[in-house]
Amino acid sequence: MPADWIALDASAPQHRLWRMQGDTVRGRQACAAPDLAATIARMSDGQSLPIRATGLNAAPRAVPCAARPEHGVGLGYEGVALTAMPALSQAQPPHKSWGAEAAIAGFVALNPKFDGVLCLPGTATVWAHISAEEVISFQAFLTPQLAAGLTPPAPGAGFEQAVSDGMARPERLAERLASAHSQSDPAPMIWGALIGAELAAARPYWLGQQVAVVGSGALAAVYAAAITAQGLPPIQADGEAMLLKGLAP
C-alpha cells in the first residue's frame, strides 16, 4: 500500500494542506500558520506522517539549476518538523520563487522535453524559462495581490482591450485603474490593465515561446485569456496537481 504523507503549501497566509496516500489525495484543509500543528494533528489521525512543504523560502538555489532538487531541507516551522523544498533565487534582477518551485518541479517531471516558459499565477505570478529540465531564469510579479485588493479576477467585456492598452501604455496604469472604477463592472478592466502591464514587462519571456499556464480557477483563467489574446494559446496545467507531483517523495 502506498505510504501516507502530508503536503503543505505555505506560500500564502492561508496555508493549504493535503493528506496524501502515495499520489492520491485523501483530504484537504486550509489554516493560518499558527494553527498548523493542530491542523496536521487532525489530518494525520494521531500518526507521525512525513510532511513535505513548499513556499518556505528554504535554502534557496540560484538559477540556472535543475527544476527538481536532489534533496529537501529538514527544518522546524510553527512547531512542526518537515522537509521543505529549496526555493529558487535569482541575483539579477533579484527574485525569489514564492512557492512556485514545487509546481515547476512537478510540471517538468511530467513534461521532461518541455522547452519554453511557465506562467505560474499564485501569491505572486512567476514566469520561469525552462530548458533541458532546468530553470534557466525567472521573474516574479505581485500582480495578483495588487488586483485582488481591488476586485476578484474575472474576464469579461473589455478585458482583451484593457490587456492591449496596458501593454501598449503601461505608464498609464494608475489612470486606467481609476477609469475602470467609473464602469459598472470594473473587474475586467482592472485585471486587464494590470496583466497587460505585466505582459509588457515579461515580453522577453513569452514572445515567440511555447507558454504553459500552471494554475487553477479564475486566476489561471484570466492569465490564459490574456496570453491567448496575444496569439499564443498556452498549454494549461492544473496547479494543484503539479504542486503535489513536485512534492511527492
Short mmCIF file of C-alpha atoms in Angstrom, two decimals:
data_model
loop_
_atom_site.label_atom_id
_atom_site.label_comp_id
_atom_site.label_asym_id
_atom_site.label_seq_id
_atom_site.Cartn_x
_atom_site.Cartn_y
_atom_site.Cartn_z
CA MET A 1 0.00 0.00 0.00
CA PRO A 2 1.38 3.48 -0.85
CA ALA A 3 2.75 5.41 2.11
CA ASP A 4 0.78 8.27 3.65
CA TRP A 5 2.25 11.76 3.83
CA ILE A 6 1.20 15.42 4.18
CA ALA A 7 1.77 18.07 1.51
CA LEU A 8 1.95 21.71 2.63
CA ASP A 9 1.85 24.88 0.55
CA ALA A 10 2.94 27.71 2.86
CA SER A 11 3.27 30.37 0.14
CA ALA A 12 0.19 32.35 1.25
CA PRO A 13 -1.03 33.39 4.73
CA GLN A 14 -3.82 30.81 4.38
CA HIS A 15 -1.73 27.65 4.12
CA ARG A 16 -3.03 24.69 2.09
CA LEU A 17 -2.58 21.08 3.19
CA TRP A 18 -3.32 17.71 1.60
CA ARG A 19 -3.45 14.28 3.22
CA MET A 20 -1.86 12.01 0.65
CA GLN A 21 -1.67 8.26 0.12
CA GLY A 22 1.02 7.87 -2.49
CA ASP A 23 -0.21 10.06 -5.36
CA THR A 24 -3.85 10.02 -4.20
CA VAL A 25 -5.42 12.94 -2.32
CA ARG A 26 -7.34 11.70 0.74
CA GLY A 27 -8.22 15.05 2.25
CA ARG A 28 -7.70 18.81 2.08
CA GLN A 29 -7.50 21.52 4.73
CA ALA A 30 -6.52 25.16 4.97
CA CYS A 31 -5.28 27.05 8.00
CA ALA A 32 -3.32 30.07 9.17
CA ALA A 33 0.28 29.46 10.20
CA PRO A 34 -0.36 29.50 13.99
CA ASP A 35 -2.92 26.68 13.58
CA LEU A 36 -0.62 24.47 11.52
CA ALA A 37 0.38 21.95 14.19
CA ALA A 38 -3.21 21.36 15.33
CA THR A 39 -4.45 21.05 11.74
CA ILE A 40 -1.77 18.50 10.85
CA ALA A 41 -2.55 16.51 14.01
CA ARG A 42 -6.20 16.24 12.94
CA MET A 43 -5.31 15.32 9.36
CA SER A 44 -2.80 12.69 10.50
CA ASP A 45 -5.24 10.91 12.85
CA GLY A 46 -2.56 10.90 15.51
CA GLN A 47 0.04 9.30 13.26
CA SER A 48 3.51 10.70 12.69
CA LEU A 49 3.42 11.31 8.95
CA PRO A 50 6.19 12.86 6.85
CA ILE A 51 5.41 16.43 5.81
CA ARG A 52 6.76 17.88 2.56
CA ALA A 53 6.42 21.63 2.07
CA THR A 54 6.85 24.39 -0.46
CA GLY A 55 6.74 28.16 -0.02
CA LEU A 56 9.07 28.46 2.99
CA ASN A 57 11.97 30.09 1.10
CA ALA A 58 14.28 27.41 2.48
CA ALA A 59 17.92 27.08 1.35
CA PRO A 60 17.40 28.96 -1.93
CA ARG A 61 19.08 27.52 -5.03
CA ALA A 62 20.43 30.02 -7.52
CA VAL A 63 19.30 29.64 -11.12
CA PRO A 64 20.20 28.15 -13.51
CA CYS A 65 19.60 24.86 -11.72
CA ALA A 66 17.70 21.60 -12.07
CA ALA A 67 13.95 22.07 -11.82
CA ARG A 68 13.72 19.30 -9.22
CA PRO A 69 16.27 19.42 -6.40
CA GLU A 70 18.03 16.25 -5.31
CA HIS A 71 17.19 16.74 -1.63
CA GLY A 72 14.78 18.59 0.60
CA VAL A 73 15.74 20.64 3.66
CA GLY A 74 14.78 19.45 7.13
CA LEU A 75 13.55 22.25 9.38
CA GLY A 76 11.08 23.19 12.09
CA TYR A 77 8.20 25.51 11.26
CA GLU A 78 5.40 26.56 13.63
CA GLY A 79 6.25 23.67 15.91
CA VAL A 80 6.19 21.10 13.09
CA ALA A 81 9.16 19.10 11.79
CA LEU A 82 9.05 18.90 8.00
CA THR A 83 11.05 18.63 4.81
CA ALA A 84 10.96 21.80 2.71
CA MET A 85 11.66 22.03 -1.00
CA PRO A 86 14.50 24.50 -1.58
CA ALA A 87 13.28 27.76 -3.07
CA LEU A 88 14.62 29.27 -6.27
CA SER A 89 16.55 32.53 -6.21
CA GLN A 90 17.94 34.90 -8.79
CA ALA A 91 20.54 37.57 -8.19
CA GLN A 92 19.83 39.90 -11.13
CA PRO A 93 17.15 41.04 -11.15
CA PRO A 94 16.70 39.79 -7.57
CA HIS A 95 13.74 37.45 -7.20
CA LYS A 96 12.52 34.51 -5.14
CA SER A 97 10.14 31.82 -6.31
CA TRP A 98 7.17 32.47 -3.96
CA GLY A 99 6.38 28.74 -3.56
CA ALA A 100 6.22 28.12 -7.31
CA GLU A 101 9.24 25.80 -7.03
CA ALA A 102 7.09 22.71 -6.35
CA ALA A 103 4.71 23.27 -9.28
CA ILE A 104 7.70 23.93 -11.56
CA ALA A 105 9.31 20.68 -10.44
CA GLY A 106 6.06 18.76 -10.94
CA PHE A 107 5.41 20.16 -14.42
CA VAL A 108 8.95 19.39 -15.59
CA ALA A 109 8.79 15.88 -14.12
CA LEU A 110 5.67 15.20 -16.19
CA ASN A 111 6.93 17.08 -19.27
CA PRO A 112 10.71 16.50 -19.39
CA LYS A 113 11.00 17.59 -23.03
CA PHE A 114 9.27 20.93 -22.49
CA ASP A 115 11.32 23.88 -23.70
CA GLY A 116 9.64 27.21 -23.13
CA VAL A 117 8.16 29.36 -20.39
CA LEU A 118 5.91 28.55 -17.45
CA CYS A 119 3.50 31.19 -16.17
CA LEU A 120 2.53 30.30 -12.60
CA PRO A 121 -0.11 32.63 -11.09
CA GLY A 122 -0.34 32.42 -7.32
CA THR A 123 0.59 34.65 -4.38
CA ALA A 124 2.84 36.20 -6.99
CA THR A 125 2.97 35.30 -10.68
CA VAL A 126 6.23 33.62 -11.59
CA TRP A 127 7.48 33.38 -15.19
CA ALA A 128 10.15 30.68 -15.49
CA HIS A 129 12.25 29.84 -18.55
CA ILE A 130 12.63 26.05 -18.73
CA SER A 131 15.10 24.17 -20.92
CA ALA A 132 16.63 20.68 -20.62
CA GLU A 133 14.79 20.14 -17.31
CA GLU A 134 16.44 23.22 -15.81
CA VAL A 135 15.14 26.59 -14.64
CA ILE A 136 17.28 28.99 -16.65
CA SER A 137 15.89 32.23 -15.24
CA PHE A 138 12.67 33.60 -13.78
CA GLN A 139 10.81 36.75 -12.82
CA ALA A 140 8.04 37.31 -10.28
CA PHE A 141 5.23 39.88 -10.31
CA LEU A 142 2.87 40.86 -7.49
CA THR A 143 0.02 41.47 -9.94
CA PRO A 144 -2.41 39.02 -8.24
CA GLN A 145 -2.01 40.78 -4.88
CA LEU A 146 -2.44 44.22 -6.43
CA ALA A 147 -5.50 43.23 -8.45
CA ALA A 148 -7.15 41.12 -5.73
CA GLY A 149 -7.03 44.15 -3.43
CA LEU A 150 -9.35 45.86 -5.90
CA THR A 151 -11.64 43.12 -7.23
CA PRO A 152 -11.82 39.32 -7.71
CA PRO A 153 -10.39 38.00 -11.03
CA ALA A 154 -12.97 37.93 -13.81
CA PRO A 155 -12.52 38.16 -17.59
CA GLY A 156 -15.41 39.81 -19.35
CA ALA A 157 -16.39 42.64 -21.67
CA GLY A 158 -13.44 44.94 -22.27
CA PHE A 159 -10.83 42.56 -20.81
CA GLU A 160 -8.83 41.94 -24.00
CA GLN A 161 -8.83 45.63 -24.91
CA ALA A 162 -7.67 46.50 -21.38
CA VAL A 163 -4.82 43.97 -21.73
CA SER A 164 -3.84 45.51 -25.06
CA ASP A 165 -3.96 49.05 -23.66
CA GLY A 166 -1.99 48.02 -20.59
CA MET A 167 0.72 46.50 -22.76
CA ALA A 168 0.89 49.48 -25.11
CA ARG A 169 0.99 52.21 -22.41
CA PRO A 170 1.99 50.67 -19.07
CA GLU A 171 2.96 54.11 -17.78
CA ARG A 172 -0.77 54.98 -17.73
CA LEU A 173 -1.63 52.07 -15.43
CA ALA A 174 -2.79 54.17 -12.46
CA GLU A 175 -5.04 56.28 -14.71
CA ARG A 176 -6.56 53.17 -16.32
CA LEU A 177 -7.34 51.71 -12.90
CA ALA A 178 -9.10 54.93 -11.93
CA SER A 179 -11.01 54.85 -15.22
CA ALA A 180 -12.05 51.25 -14.59
CA HIS A 181 -13.71 52.27 -11.34
CA SER A 182 -16.06 54.52 -13.30
CA GLN A 183 -17.51 51.46 -15.04
CA SER A 184 -20.44 49.38 -13.78
CA ASP A 185 -18.28 46.23 -13.97
CA PRO A 186 -14.68 47.30 -13.29
CA ALA A 187 -13.16 43.82 -12.79
CA PRO A 188 -12.31 43.01 -16.44
CA MET A 189 -10.66 46.40 -17.00
CA ILE A 190 -8.73 46.29 -13.71
CA TRP A 191 -7.35 42.81 -14.29
CA GLY A 192 -6.77 43.52 -17.97
CA ALA A 193 -4.79 46.69 -17.25
CA LEU A 194 -2.64 45.05 -14.58
CA ILE A 195 -1.94 41.87 -16.51
CA GLY A 196 -1.29 43.94 -19.64
CA ALA A 197 1.39 45.91 -17.80
CA GLU A 198 2.87 42.63 -16.56
CA LEU A 199 2.89 41.15 -20.06
CA ALA A 200 4.71 44.23 -21.31
CA ALA A 201 7.40 43.76 -18.66
CA ALA A 202 7.61 39.98 -19.20
CA ARG A 203 7.61 40.20 -23.02
CA PRO A 204 11.14 38.73 -23.37
CA TYR A 205 9.86 35.61 -21.59
CA TRP A 206 6.75 34.80 -23.58
CA LEU A 207 7.24 36.39 -27.02
CA GLY A 208 7.83 33.63 -29.56
CA GLN A 209 7.96 30.97 -26.85
CA GLN A 210 5.88 27.93 -26.01
CA VAL A 211 3.98 29.00 -22.89
CA ALA A 212 2.23 26.90 -20.26
CA VAL A 213 -0.06 28.41 -17.61
CA VAL A 214 0.22 26.34 -14.43
CA GLY A 215 -2.58 27.21 -12.05
CA SER A 216 -6.22 26.76 -11.16
CA GLY A 217 -9.51 28.61 -11.07
CA ALA A 218 -10.28 32.17 -12.08
CA LEU A 219 -6.72 33.43 -11.57
CA ALA A 220 -5.25 30.97 -14.07
CA ALA A 221 -8.17 31.64 -16.43
CA VAL A 222 -7.50 35.38 -16.70
CA TYR A 223 -3.83 34.78 -17.43
CA ALA A 224 -4.64 32.15 -20.05
CA ALA A 225 -7.14 34.53 -21.67
CA ALA A 226 -4.61 37.39 -21.73
CA ILE A 227 -1.87 35.23 -23.27
CA THR A 228 -4.29 33.74 -25.80
CA ALA A 229 -5.21 37.28 -26.88
CA GLN A 230 -1.57 37.71 -27.94
CA GLY A 231 -1.95 34.85 -30.42
CA LEU A 232 -0.17 32.36 -28.16
CA PRO A 233 -2.78 29.93 -26.80
CA PRO A 234 -0.95 28.39 -23.84
CA ILE A 235 -0.80 24.85 -22.59
CA GLN A 236 -2.83 24.72 -19.37
CA ALA A 237 -1.88 22.52 -16.42
CA ASP A 238 -3.65 22.14 -13.08
CA GLY A 239 -1.64 23.95 -10.42
CA GLU A 240 -2.60 21.66 -7.54
CA ALA A 241 -1.70 18.52 -9.48
CA MET A 242 1.68 19.97 -10.48
CA LEU A 243 2.45 21.09 -6.91
CA LEU A 244 1.64 17.66 -5.49
CA LYS A 245 3.71 15.93 -8.16
CA GLY A 246 6.62 18.20 -7.35
CA LEU A 247 6.41 17.49 -3.62
CA ALA A 248 5.84 13.74 -3.94
CA PRO A 249 8.57 11.56 -2.38
#
